[in-house]
């Protein structure tokens, strides 16, 4: 059975194709359109999926949209009417957005693809999140938690899933409904702290490490816990339910002080800068405490050792680590794409198993479902551009790249299929030596153009993870797709300064050889040179751009910014003018 899953019209659109129960490919629209977080109808992603699998739209057995658009419309309409007359300004906007695209999804899909309307189906938004988390994980029985901003009505669900005797069951037991939402609580603070909502939530998490949770009492006024273990938000502090213009109210400002101007940099040396950091730390603490309590209740209720966690909130690696260590679950599975893009795959798998009762199948445990890189394209572009191109066999290439990294050079690394999800997990990465603060600052300054408080992440062979990082039982699994933040062991912090956050933590990727064998070999080769098989691994993009997809996009980024070497397949391109080399000996010593 050939099933196409689609997520669109809210944030980060994507398409995924499942054939005979197994994913064949999946890609976010932004990787193809080159518009970061592209939320449009993912026609490019759909076309690529069908082309890649050599499937004609007429051959599709079903197309699944990741949420019930009529229900979402009902939520927007009902919320607007409830808030009337204060909502009158946002009402036309809500109607326009919903009527224009969201409600008439069946017609849009049918006309774009020429697929008959009776082959087009819908799943619940959180059912898609739940399926993306549970059906892509290797567990057969697990509790399920989903949390995001909002889908149709639900913002958080708890339940359980089971794969047994070839059949699949996903049961969502309870839900928290809009406007009560952990994701929207976090997004409200994201806006208040002057960052872009639905995009920069991870900056709030990074900033939190610089602050102290001195305002948890104030944050506690915004969110009330209910006897059943859930929560409600106190509406007087929020405005997102009444206007699209601002998410926090004047009472919110009374409580926390004036909001940050997005155009002013955060200076942590000032009282004001520290207030923002303390605010982020307080929010982060309250979010973690709430999630831990919900997960603990779910663990008690289900008695299951495994938890599958999906939805955009599952991108919060600090909270995930606390859920793992404090809720009672032995293992926590977060998929590589827990957000709405991942719902394209979740919806397709949900339809396959639940709607069509197809037999249970194991889903390969990796994130590499996107377009493959074309090394010949890189070689041709670099030659035409007059750059030195070398074609090397696998072994010599790995050794050569390890030499360059050990000499302090920054390497753009493209390998195989693009990652599905927001994180570079070894196929579209910028790699560098992880040892010195200078390297961190250089990357922030010359390539990523990011705030200084943003940490870089390390990648380490799975077998060596606990030597360098204080990873609890189950933490290595959580680190498979960089979903947990754990302490760097004290004795290694000075030698891993570029990837150690200000609070001593790191969002590591613990790499299994089978998942990305070339990167694994590179880590080994680098370890032979420096004694430390750890590399700094950051996504291959510059600020404001999506992660590179094609070799040409990698080449363009390499040419424009301070990357010294570029690799795709067997092709190595060295920039003619090398940047200053950090003394590795000094850094490691
Ligand atoms: Fe969502």
Coordinates of C-alpha atoms and ligand atoms in Angstrom, one line a residue:
X1 CA 0.0 0.0 0.0
X2 CA 1.4 3.4 -1.0
X3 CA 0.5 6.2 1.5
X4 CA 1.5 9.9 1.2
X5 CA 1.5 11.9 4.5
X6 CA 1.3 15.7 4.4
X7 CA 1.7 18.3 7.1
X8 CA 1.2 22.0 6.1
X9 CA -0.3 25.4 6.7
X10 CA 1.0 26.0 10.2
X11 CA 4.7 25.7 10.5
X12 CA 7.4 23.7 8.8
X13 CA 5.5 21.8 6.1
X14 CA 6.6 18.3 5.0
X15 CA 5.7 15.2 3.0
X16 CA 6.5 11.6 3.7
X17 CA 5.9 8.4 1.7
X18 CA 5.2 5.0 3.3
X19 CA 5.1 2.0 1.1
X20 CA 4.1 -1.4 2.5
X21 CA 4.3 -0.1 6.0
X22 CA 7.8 1.3 5.9
X23 CA 9.0 4.9 5.2
X24 CA 10.6 5.3 1.8
X25 CA 11.4 9.0 2.0
X26 CA 10.4 12.2 3.9
X27 CA 11.5 15.8 3.5
X28 CA 10.6 19.2 4.8
X29 CA 9.5 21.8 2.2
X30 CA 12.0 24.3 3.5
X31 CA 14.9 22.1 2.4
X32 CA 13.7 22.3 -1.2
X33 CA 12.1 25.7 -1.4
X34 CA 15.0 27.3 0.7
X35 CA 12.5 29.3 2.8
X36 CA 13.2 28.5 6.4
X37 CA 10.2 26.9 8.2
X38 CA 8.2 27.1 4.9
X39 CA 4.6 26.5 5.9
X40 CA 3.1 26.5 2.4
X41 CA 1.5 23.5 0.8
X42 CA 4.5 21.2 0.4
X43 CA 4.2 20.7 -3.4
X44 CA 8.0 20.5 -3.8
X45 CA 8.3 17.9 -1.0
X46 CA 5.5 15.9 -2.4
X47 CA 6.9 15.9 -5.9
X48 CA 10.3 14.9 -4.7
X49 CA 8.9 12.0 -2.6
X50 CA 6.9 10.7 -5.6
X51 CA 9.8 11.2 -8.0
X52 CA 12.3 9.5 -5.7
X53 CA 10.0 6.5 -5.2
X54 CA 9.0 6.5 -8.9
X55 CA 5.4 6.6 -8.0
X56 CA 2.7 8.4 -10.0
X57 CA 0.1 10.3 -7.9
X58 CA -2.5 7.9 -9.5
X59 CA -0.7 5.0 -7.9
X60 CA -1.2 6.3 -4.4
X61 CA -3.7 4.3 -2.3
X62 CA -4.2 7.1 0.1
X63 CA -3.1 10.7 1.0
X64 CA -3.3 11.6 4.7
X65 CA -3.3 15.1 6.0
X66 CA -1.9 15.4 9.5
X67 CA -4.8 17.1 11.2
X68 CA -8.5 17.6 11.0
X69 CA -8.8 21.0 9.4
X70 CA -12.5 21.5 10.1
X71 CA -11.9 20.9 13.8
X72 CA -9.1 23.4 13.7
X73 CA -11.3 25.9 12.0
X74 CA -14.0 25.2 14.7
X75 CA -11.4 26.0 17.4
X76 CA -10.3 29.2 15.8
X77 CA -13.9 30.3 15.2
X78 CA -15.1 29.3 18.7
X79 CA -12.1 31.0 20.4
X80 CA -12.7 34.2 18.4
X81 CA -16.4 34.2 19.3
X82 CA -15.8 33.5 23.0
X83 CA -13.4 36.4 23.2
X84 CA -15.8 38.7 21.2
X85 CA -15.7 41.7 21.2
X86 CA -12.1 41.9 22.3
X87 CA -11.2 39.5 19.4
X88 CA -12.8 41.5 16.6
X89 CA -9.4 42.6 15.3
X90 CA -8.0 39.1 15.0
X91 CA -11.3 37.6 13.7
X92 CA -10.9 38.5 10.0
X93 CA -7.3 37.2 10.1
X94 CA -8.3 33.9 11.6
X95 CA -11.1 33.5 9.1
X96 CA -8.9 34.5 6.2
X97 CA -6.1 32.1 7.2
X98 CA -8.5 29.2 7.8
X99 CA -10.9 29.6 4.9
X100 CA -8.1 30.3 2.5
X101 CA -6.2 27.1 3.0
X102 CA -6.7 25.1 6.1
X103 CA -10.4 24.2 5.8
X104 CA -10.4 23.2 2.1
X105 CA -7.4 20.9 2.3
X106 CA -9.2 18.0 0.6
X107 CA -9.9 20.2 -2.4
X108 CA -6.4 21.5 -2.5
X109 CA -4.8 18.1 -2.3
X110 CA -7.2 16.7 -4.9
X111 CA -6.5 19.5 -7.3
X112 CA -2.7 19.6 -6.8
X113 CA -2.2 15.9 -7.2
X114 CA -5.2 14.8 -9.2
X115 CA -6.0 12.2 -6.5
X116 CA -9.8 11.4 -6.1
X117 CA -11.3 12.9 -3.0
X118 CA -12.2 9.5 -1.6
X119 CA -8.6 8.7 -1.3
X120 CA -7.8 11.7 0.9
X121 CA -8.0 11.2 4.7
X122 CA -7.3 13.1 7.9
X123 CA -5.7 12.1 11.2
X124 CA -5.9 14.0 14.5
X125 CA -2.9 16.4 15.0
X126 CA -1.9 14.7 18.2
X127 CA -2.5 11.2 16.8
X128 CA 0.0 12.2 14.1
X129 CA 2.5 13.3 16.8
X130 CA 1.8 10.1 18.8
X131 CA 2.4 7.9 15.8
X132 CA 5.5 9.8 14.8
X133 CA 6.9 9.1 18.3
X134 CA 5.7 5.6 18.9
X135 CA 5.7 3.9 15.5
X136 CA 9.2 5.1 14.5
X137 CA 10.7 3.9 17.8
X138 CA 12.0 0.4 18.4
X139 CA 9.8 -0.3 21.4
X140 CA 6.7 -2.5 21.1
X141 CA 4.8 -1.2 24.1
X142 CA 5.1 2.3 25.6
X143 CA 3.3 5.1 27.3
X144 CA 2.8 8.1 24.9
X145 CA 3.1 11.8 25.7
X146 CA 2.6 14.5 23.1
X147 CA 2.9 18.3 23.8
X148 CA 3.0 21.2 21.5
X149 CA 1.5 24.7 21.0
X150 CA -1.9 23.6 19.6
X151 CA -3.3 21.3 17.0
X152 CA -7.1 21.3 16.5
X153 CA -8.0 21.6 20.2
X154 CA -5.5 19.4 22.0
X155 CA -2.2 20.8 23.2
X156 CA -1.1 17.8 25.2
X157 CA -2.2 14.2 25.3
X158 CA -1.3 11.1 27.3
X159 CA -1.9 7.5 26.3
X160 CA -0.2 4.3 25.3
X161 CA 0.7 2.2 22.3
X162 CA 1.1 -1.4 21.6
X163 CA 2.5 -3.4 18.7
X164 CA 1.6 -7.1 19.2
X165 CA 0.8 -10.0 16.9
X166 CA 1.1 -7.9 13.9
X167 CA -1.5 -5.3 15.0
X168 CA -1.1 -1.8 16.3
X169 CA -3.0 0.1 18.9
X170 CA -2.6 3.7 19.8
X171 CA -4.9 5.0 22.6
X172 CA -4.8 8.6 23.7
X173 CA -6.5 8.6 27.1
X174 CA -6.7 12.3 28.0
X175 CA -5.9 15.7 26.6
X176 CA -5.3 19.2 27.7
X177 CA -7.2 21.6 25.4
X178 CA -6.5 25.1 24.0
X179 CA -6.0 27.8 25.3
X180 CA -4.2 25.8 28.0
X181 CA -0.9 24.9 26.4
X182 CA 2.7 24.3 27.5
X183 CA 3.9 25.1 24.0
X184 CA 2.0 28.4 23.9
X185 CA 3.3 29.3 27.4
X186 CA 6.8 28.8 26.1
X187 CA 6.1 30.7 22.9
X188 CA 4.6 33.6 24.9
X189 CA 7.9 34.0 26.8
X190 CA 9.7 33.5 23.5
X191 CA 7.9 36.6 22.1
X192 CA 8.3 38.5 25.4
X193 CA 12.0 37.9 25.3
X194 CA 12.2 39.3 21.8
X195 CA 12.7 36.1 19.8
X196 CA 10.7 34.7 16.9
X197 CA 7.8 32.6 17.9
X198 CA 7.7 29.0 16.6
X199 CA 11.3 29.3 15.6
X200 CA 13.5 30.6 18.4
X201 CA 12.1 28.6 21.3
X202 CA 15.5 26.8 21.6
X203 CA 17.2 30.2 22.1
X204 CA 15.1 30.7 25.2
X205 CA 16.3 27.3 26.4
X206 CA 19.9 28.3 25.6
X207 CA 19.5 31.6 27.4
X208 CA 18.0 29.8 30.5
X209 CA 21.4 28.3 31.3
X210 CA 22.7 31.8 31.9
X211 CA 20.0 32.6 34.4
X212 CA 18.8 31.6 37.8
X213 CA 15.2 30.5 38.3
X214 CA 14.4 33.4 40.6
X215 CA 11.0 34.1 39.1
X216 CA 9.4 30.7 39.3
X217 CA 6.8 32.1 41.7
X218 CA 5.8 34.7 39.1
X219 CA 5.7 32.0 36.3
X220 CA 3.7 29.9 38.7
X221 CA 1.0 32.6 38.7
X222 CA 0.5 31.9 35.0
X223 CA -0.1 28.2 35.2
X224 CA -2.2 26.3 37.7
X225 CA -1.9 22.6 38.4
X226 CA -5.1 20.6 38.4
X227 CA -5.9 17.6 40.7
X228 CA -5.8 15.2 37.8
X229 CA -2.1 16.1 37.2
X230 CA -2.8 18.4 34.3
X231 CA -2.7 22.2 34.3
X232 CA -4.6 25.3 33.2
X233 CA -3.2 28.7 32.1
X234 CA -4.6 31.8 33.8
X235 CA -6.1 33.7 30.9
X236 CA -5.6 37.2 32.2
X237 CA -1.9 36.9 31.5
X238 CA -2.3 36.0 27.8
X239 CA -3.7 37.5 24.7
X240 CA -3.0 34.9 22.0
X241 CA -6.6 33.7 22.3
X242 CA -7.9 37.1 21.4
X243 CA -5.4 38.8 19.1
X244 CA -2.7 37.7 16.7
X245 CA -0.8 40.9 17.5
X246 CA 0.6 40.0 20.9
X247 CA 0.6 36.8 23.0
X248 CA 1.1 38.3 26.5
X249 CA -1.1 40.8 28.3
X250 CA -0.4 44.0 30.3
X251 CA -0.8 42.0 33.5
X252 CA 2.0 39.8 32.2
X253 CA 4.2 42.9 31.8
X254 CA 3.2 44.1 35.3
X255 CA 4.5 40.7 36.6
X256 CA 7.7 40.4 34.6
X257 CA 8.7 43.9 33.6
X258 CA 9.0 45.5 30.2
X259 CA 9.5 43.1 27.2
X260 CA 12.8 42.9 25.4
X261 CA 13.2 44.8 22.2
X262 CA 14.1 42.2 19.5
X263 CA 16.7 44.5 18.0
X264 CA 18.7 45.1 21.1
X265 CA 21.3 42.5 21.9
X266 CA 21.2 40.7 25.2
X267 CA 24.0 41.9 27.4
X268 CA 24.3 39.5 30.2
X269 CA 26.6 41.8 32.1
X270 CA 23.7 44.2 32.7
X271 CA 20.8 43.9 35.2
X272 CA 18.4 43.9 32.3
X273 CA 20.2 41.2 30.4
X274 CA 20.3 39.1 33.6
X275 CA 16.6 39.6 34.1
X276 CA 15.9 38.1 30.7
X277 CA 18.1 35.1 31.5
X278 CA 16.5 34.6 34.9
X279 CA 13.1 34.9 33.3
X280 CA 14.0 32.2 30.7
X281 CA 15.5 30.0 33.5
X282 CA 12.3 30.4 35.6
X283 CA 10.1 29.5 32.6
X284 CA 12.3 26.5 31.8
X285 CA 12.1 25.2 35.4
X286 CA 8.3 25.5 35.5
X287 CA 8.0 23.7 32.2
X288 CA 10.3 20.9 33.3
X289 CA 8.5 20.5 36.6
X290 CA 5.1 20.3 34.9
X291 CA 6.3 17.8 32.3
X292 CA 8.0 15.6 34.9
X293 CA 4.9 15.5 37.0
X294 CA 2.7 14.6 34.0
X295 CA 5.2 11.9 32.9
X296 CA 5.4 10.6 36.5
X297 CA 1.6 10.2 36.7
X298 CA 1.6 8.5 33.3
X299 CA 4.3 6.1 34.4
X300 CA 2.4 5.2 37.6
X301 CA -0.8 4.8 35.6
X302 CA 0.7 2.6 32.8
X303 CA 3.4 0.8 34.7
X304 CA 5.4 0.7 31.4
X305 CA 9.2 1.2 31.3
X306 CA 9.2 3.0 27.9
X307 CA 7.9 6.5 27.1
X308 CA 7.5 7.9 23.5
X309 CA 7.4 11.6 23.6
X310 CA 6.3 13.7 20.6
X311 CA 5.2 17.3 19.7
X312 CA 7.3 20.4 19.5
X313 CA 7.8 20.5 23.2
X314 CA 9.8 17.3 22.9
X315 CA 12.6 19.4 21.3
X316 CA 13.4 20.7 24.8
X317 CA 16.4 18.5 25.6
X318 CA 16.8 19.8 29.1
X319 CA 13.2 18.8 30.0
X320 CA 13.6 15.5 28.2
X321 CA 16.7 14.7 30.4
X322 CA 14.7 15.4 33.5
X323 CA 11.8 13.3 32.4
X324 CA 14.2 10.4 31.9
X325 CA 15.8 10.8 35.3
X326 CA 12.8 11.8 37.4
X327 CA 9.6 10.3 36.0
X328 CA 10.3 6.6 36.5
X329 CA 10.5 5.7 32.8
X330 CA 13.6 3.7 32.0
X331 CA 13.8 4.8 28.4
X332 CA 12.5 7.8 26.6
X333 CA 12.1 7.9 22.8
X334 CA 12.0 11.2 21.0
X335 CA 11.8 10.9 17.2
X336 CA 14.2 13.0 15.0
X337 CA 11.3 15.1 13.9
X338 CA 9.0 15.5 16.9
X339 CA 7.4 18.7 15.6
X340 CA 4.8 19.3 13.0
X341 CA 7.0 18.3 10.0
X342 CA 7.3 14.9 11.6
X343 CA 3.5 14.6 11.6
X344 CA 3.7 14.0 7.8
X345 CA 5.4 10.7 8.6
X346 CA 3.3 10.1 11.7
X347 CA 0.1 10.6 9.8
X348 CA 1.1 8.2 7.0
X349 CA 2.2 5.5 9.6
X350 CA -1.0 6.1 11.6
X351 CA -3.2 5.6 8.5
X352 CA -1.3 2.5 7.5
X353 CA -1.6 0.8 10.9
X354 CA -4.8 2.1 12.3
X355 CA -7.1 3.0 9.4
X356 CA -6.0 0.3 7.0
X357 CA -5.1 -2.3 9.6
X358 CA -1.9 -3.2 7.8
X359 CA 0.5 -5.4 9.6
X360 CA 3.0 -4.0 12.1
X361 CA 6.4 -3.3 10.6
X362 CA 9.7 -2.1 12.3
X363 CA 10.7 1.3 11.1
X364 CA 14.4 1.8 10.4
X365 CA 15.8 3.7 13.4
X366 CA 17.4 6.6 11.7
X367 CA 16.6 10.2 10.4
X368 CA 17.9 10.0 6.9
X369 CA 14.8 10.1 4.7
X370 CA 15.6 13.1 2.5
X371 CA 17.3 13.8 -0.8
X372 CA 20.7 12.2 -1.3
X373 CA 23.7 14.4 -1.9
X374 CA 25.3 14.4 -5.4
X375 CA 29.1 14.4 -5.1
X376 CA 29.5 14.8 -8.8
X377 CA 27.5 18.1 -8.7
X378 CA 30.0 19.4 -6.0
X379 CA 33.0 18.4 -8.0
X380 CA 31.7 20.0 -11.2
X381 CA 30.8 23.3 -9.4
X382 CA 34.1 23.5 -7.6
X383 CA 36.1 22.8 -10.8
X384 CA 34.2 25.4 -12.8
X385 CA 34.8 27.8 -9.9
X386 CA 38.6 27.2 -10.0
X387 CA 38.8 25.5 -6.6
X388 CA 41.0 22.5 -5.9
X389 CA 39.0 19.3 -6.1
X390 CA 40.3 15.9 -4.8
X391 CA 38.6 12.6 -5.3
X392 CA 39.7 10.1 -2.6
X393 CA 39.0 6.6 -1.6
X394 CA 37.0 6.1 1.6
X395 CA 40.0 5.3 3.9
X396 CA 42.3 8.1 2.7
X397 CA 39.4 10.6 2.7
X398 CA 38.5 9.9 6.3
X399 CA 42.2 10.2 7.4
X400 CA 42.6 13.4 5.4
X401 CA 39.5 15.0 6.9
X402 CA 40.6 14.0 10.4
X403 CA 44.0 15.7 9.7
X404 CA 42.2 18.9 8.6
X405 CA 39.9 18.9 11.7
X406 CA 42.9 18.2 14.0
X407 CA 44.7 21.1 12.4
X408 CA 41.8 23.3 13.5
X409 CA 40.0 23.6 10.2
X410 CA 36.2 23.8 9.8
X411 CA 34.7 21.1 7.6
X412 CA 31.3 21.1 5.8
X413 CA 30.2 17.5 5.8
X414 CA 27.6 16.2 3.4
X415 CA 26.9 12.5 3.3
X416 CA 24.0 10.5 1.8
X417 CA 20.4 11.4 2.5
X418 CA 19.4 14.6 4.2
X419 CA 18.0 14.4 7.8
X420 CA 14.3 14.6 8.4
X421 CA 13.8 17.0 11.3
X422 CA 15.4 20.1 12.6
X423 CA 18.8 18.6 13.6
X424 CA 21.9 17.8 11.6
X425 CA 22.7 14.3 12.8
X426 CA 25.8 13.6 10.6
X427 CA 24.6 14.0 7.0
X428 CA 24.5 17.8 6.7
X429 CA 26.8 19.0 9.4
X430 CA 29.6 21.5 10.0
X431 CA 32.3 19.7 11.9
X432 CA 35.1 21.2 13.9
X433 CA 37.5 20.5 16.8
X434 CA 35.5 20.7 20.0
X435 CA 38.3 21.8 22.4
X436 CA 38.6 25.5 22.5
X437 CA 36.5 28.6 23.3
X438 CA 38.2 30.2 20.3
X439 CA 36.7 27.6 18.0
X440 CA 33.2 28.3 19.4
X441 CA 33.6 32.0 19.0
X442 CA 35.0 31.6 15.5
X443 CA 32.0 29.5 14.4
X444 CA 29.5 31.9 16.0
X445 CA 31.3 34.9 14.5
X446 CA 32.3 33.8 11.0
X447 CA 29.8 31.2 10.0
X448 CA 26.6 31.0 12.1
X449 CA 26.2 34.6 13.1
X450 CA 24.5 33.6 16.3
X451 CA 24.1 35.0 19.8
X452 CA 27.0 34.2 22.0
X453 CA 24.9 32.3 24.5
X454 CA 24.0 29.6 21.9
X455 CA 26.0 26.5 22.6
X456 CA 27.3 24.0 20.0
X457 CA 26.7 20.3 20.2
X458 CA 29.1 17.4 20.2
X459 CA 29.0 14.1 18.5
X460 CA 30.7 11.1 20.1
X461 CA 30.7 7.3 19.3
X462 CA 28.1 5.7 21.4
X463 CA 30.6 3.5 23.2
X464 CA 32.6 6.5 24.4
X465 CA 29.6 8.7 25.4
X466 CA 29.8 8.0 29.1
X467 CA 33.5 8.6 29.3
X468 CA 33.0 12.3 28.4
X469 CA 29.4 12.9 29.4
X470 CA 27.5 12.2 32.6
X471 CA 24.8 10.3 30.9
X472 CA 22.3 8.4 33.1
X473 CA 20.9 5.0 32.2
X474 CA 18.7 5.5 29.1
X475 CA 20.4 8.7 28.3
X476 CA 22.4 7.2 25.5
X477 CA 19.2 6.3 23.7
X478 CA 17.8 9.8 24.2
X479 CA 21.1 11.1 22.7
X480 CA 20.6 9.1 19.5
X481 CA 18.9 12.0 17.8
X482 CA 20.3 14.8 20.2
X483 CA 17.1 14.8 22.3
X484 CA 18.7 15.2 25.7
X485 CA 21.0 17.6 27.4
X486 CA 23.5 16.1 29.9
X487 CA 26.5 17.3 31.9
X488 CA 29.9 17.2 30.4
X489 CA 32.1 15.3 32.9
X490 CA 34.0 17.9 34.9
X491 CA 37.4 16.5 34.1
X492 CA 36.8 17.0 30.3
X493 CA 35.2 20.4 30.3
X494 CA 38.4 22.4 29.7
X495 CA 39.3 20.1 26.8
X496 CA 35.7 20.2 25.4
X497 CA 35.2 24.0 25.9
X498 CA 33.6 24.6 22.5
X499 CA 30.7 22.3 23.2
X500 CA 30.3 22.8 26.9
X501 CA 27.5 25.2 27.7
X502 CA 27.9 27.8 30.4
X503 CA 26.1 25.5 32.9
X504 CA 28.5 22.6 32.1
X505 CA 26.0 20.7 29.9
X506 CA 25.9 19.6 26.3
X507 CA 23.3 18.3 23.8
X508 CA 25.2 15.4 22.6
X509 CA 24.7 13.0 19.8
X510 CA 25.7 9.5 20.7
X511 CA 26.4 7.9 17.4
X512 CA 26.0 4.2 16.6
X513 CA 28.4 3.0 13.8
X514 CA 25.5 1.6 11.7
X515 CA 23.6 4.9 11.6
X516 CA 26.3 7.1 10.0
X517 CA 29.3 4.9 9.3
X518 CA 31.4 7.5 7.6
X519 CA 31.0 10.0 10.4
X520 CA 31.7 7.2 12.9
X521 CA 34.9 6.4 11.1
X522 CA 35.9 10.1 11.1
X523 CA 35.3 10.2 14.9
X524 CA 37.6 7.2 15.3
X525 CA 40.3 8.7 13.1
X526 CA 40.0 12.1 14.9
X527 CA 40.3 10.2 18.2
X528 CA 43.5 8.5 17.0
X529 CA 45.0 11.9 16.4
X530 CA 43.9 13.8 19.5
X531 CA 43.0 11.1 22.1
X532 CA 39.4 12.5 22.2
X533 CA 36.9 11.0 19.6
X534 CA 34.5 13.9 20.0
X535 CA 33.7 16.5 17.3
X536 CA 31.7 19.7 17.4
X537 CA 28.7 19.1 15.1
X538 CA 26.4 22.0 14.1
X539 CA 23.9 22.1 11.4
X540 CA 25.2 23.0 7.9
X541 CA 23.5 26.3 7.4
X542 CA 24.0 30.0 8.3
X543 CA 21.6 32.0 10.4
X544 CA 18.2 32.4 8.8
X545 CA 18.7 29.7 6.1
X546 CA 17.4 26.2 6.1
X547 CA 20.0 23.4 6.5
X548 CA 21.7 22.8 3.1
X549 CA 20.2 20.0 1.0
X550 CA 21.9 19.8 -2.4
X551 CA 25.7 19.8 -2.9
X552 CA 25.4 23.1 -4.6
X553 CA 23.8 24.7 -1.6
X554 CA 26.6 23.3 0.5
X555 CA 29.2 24.7 -1.9
X556 CA 27.6 28.1 -1.9
X557 CA 27.6 28.2 1.9
X558 CA 31.2 27.0 1.9
X559 CA 32.2 29.8 -0.6
X560 CA 30.4 32.6 1.3
X561 CA 31.4 31.8 4.8
X562 CA 34.4 30.7 6.9
X563 CA 34.3 27.0 6.1
X564 CA 37.8 25.6 5.1
X565 CA 36.9 22.3 3.6
X566 CA 33.9 20.7 2.0
X567 CA 33.1 17.0 1.7
X568 CA 30.4 15.1 -0.3
X569 CA 30.9 11.4 -0.9
X570 CA 34.5 10.9 -2.2
X571 CA 34.9 14.6 -3.1
X572 CA 37.0 17.0 -1.0
X573 CA 37.2 20.7 -1.8
X574 CA 39.7 22.8 0.1
X575 CA 39.3 26.6 0.1
X576 CA 42.4 28.2 -1.4
X577 CA 42.8 30.7 1.4
X578 CA 42.8 28.8 4.6
X579 CA 41.7 30.5 7.8
X580 CA 44.1 30.9 10.8
X581 CA 44.8 27.5 12.3
X582 CA 44.1 27.1 16.0
X583 CA 46.9 25.3 17.8
X584 CA 45.3 22.0 18.7
X585 CA 48.1 21.0 21.0
X586 CA 47.5 24.1 23.1
X587 CA 43.7 23.6 23.2
X588 CA 43.9 19.9 24.2
X589 CA 46.7 20.4 26.7
Ligands
LIG1 FE1 2.0 20.1 16.7

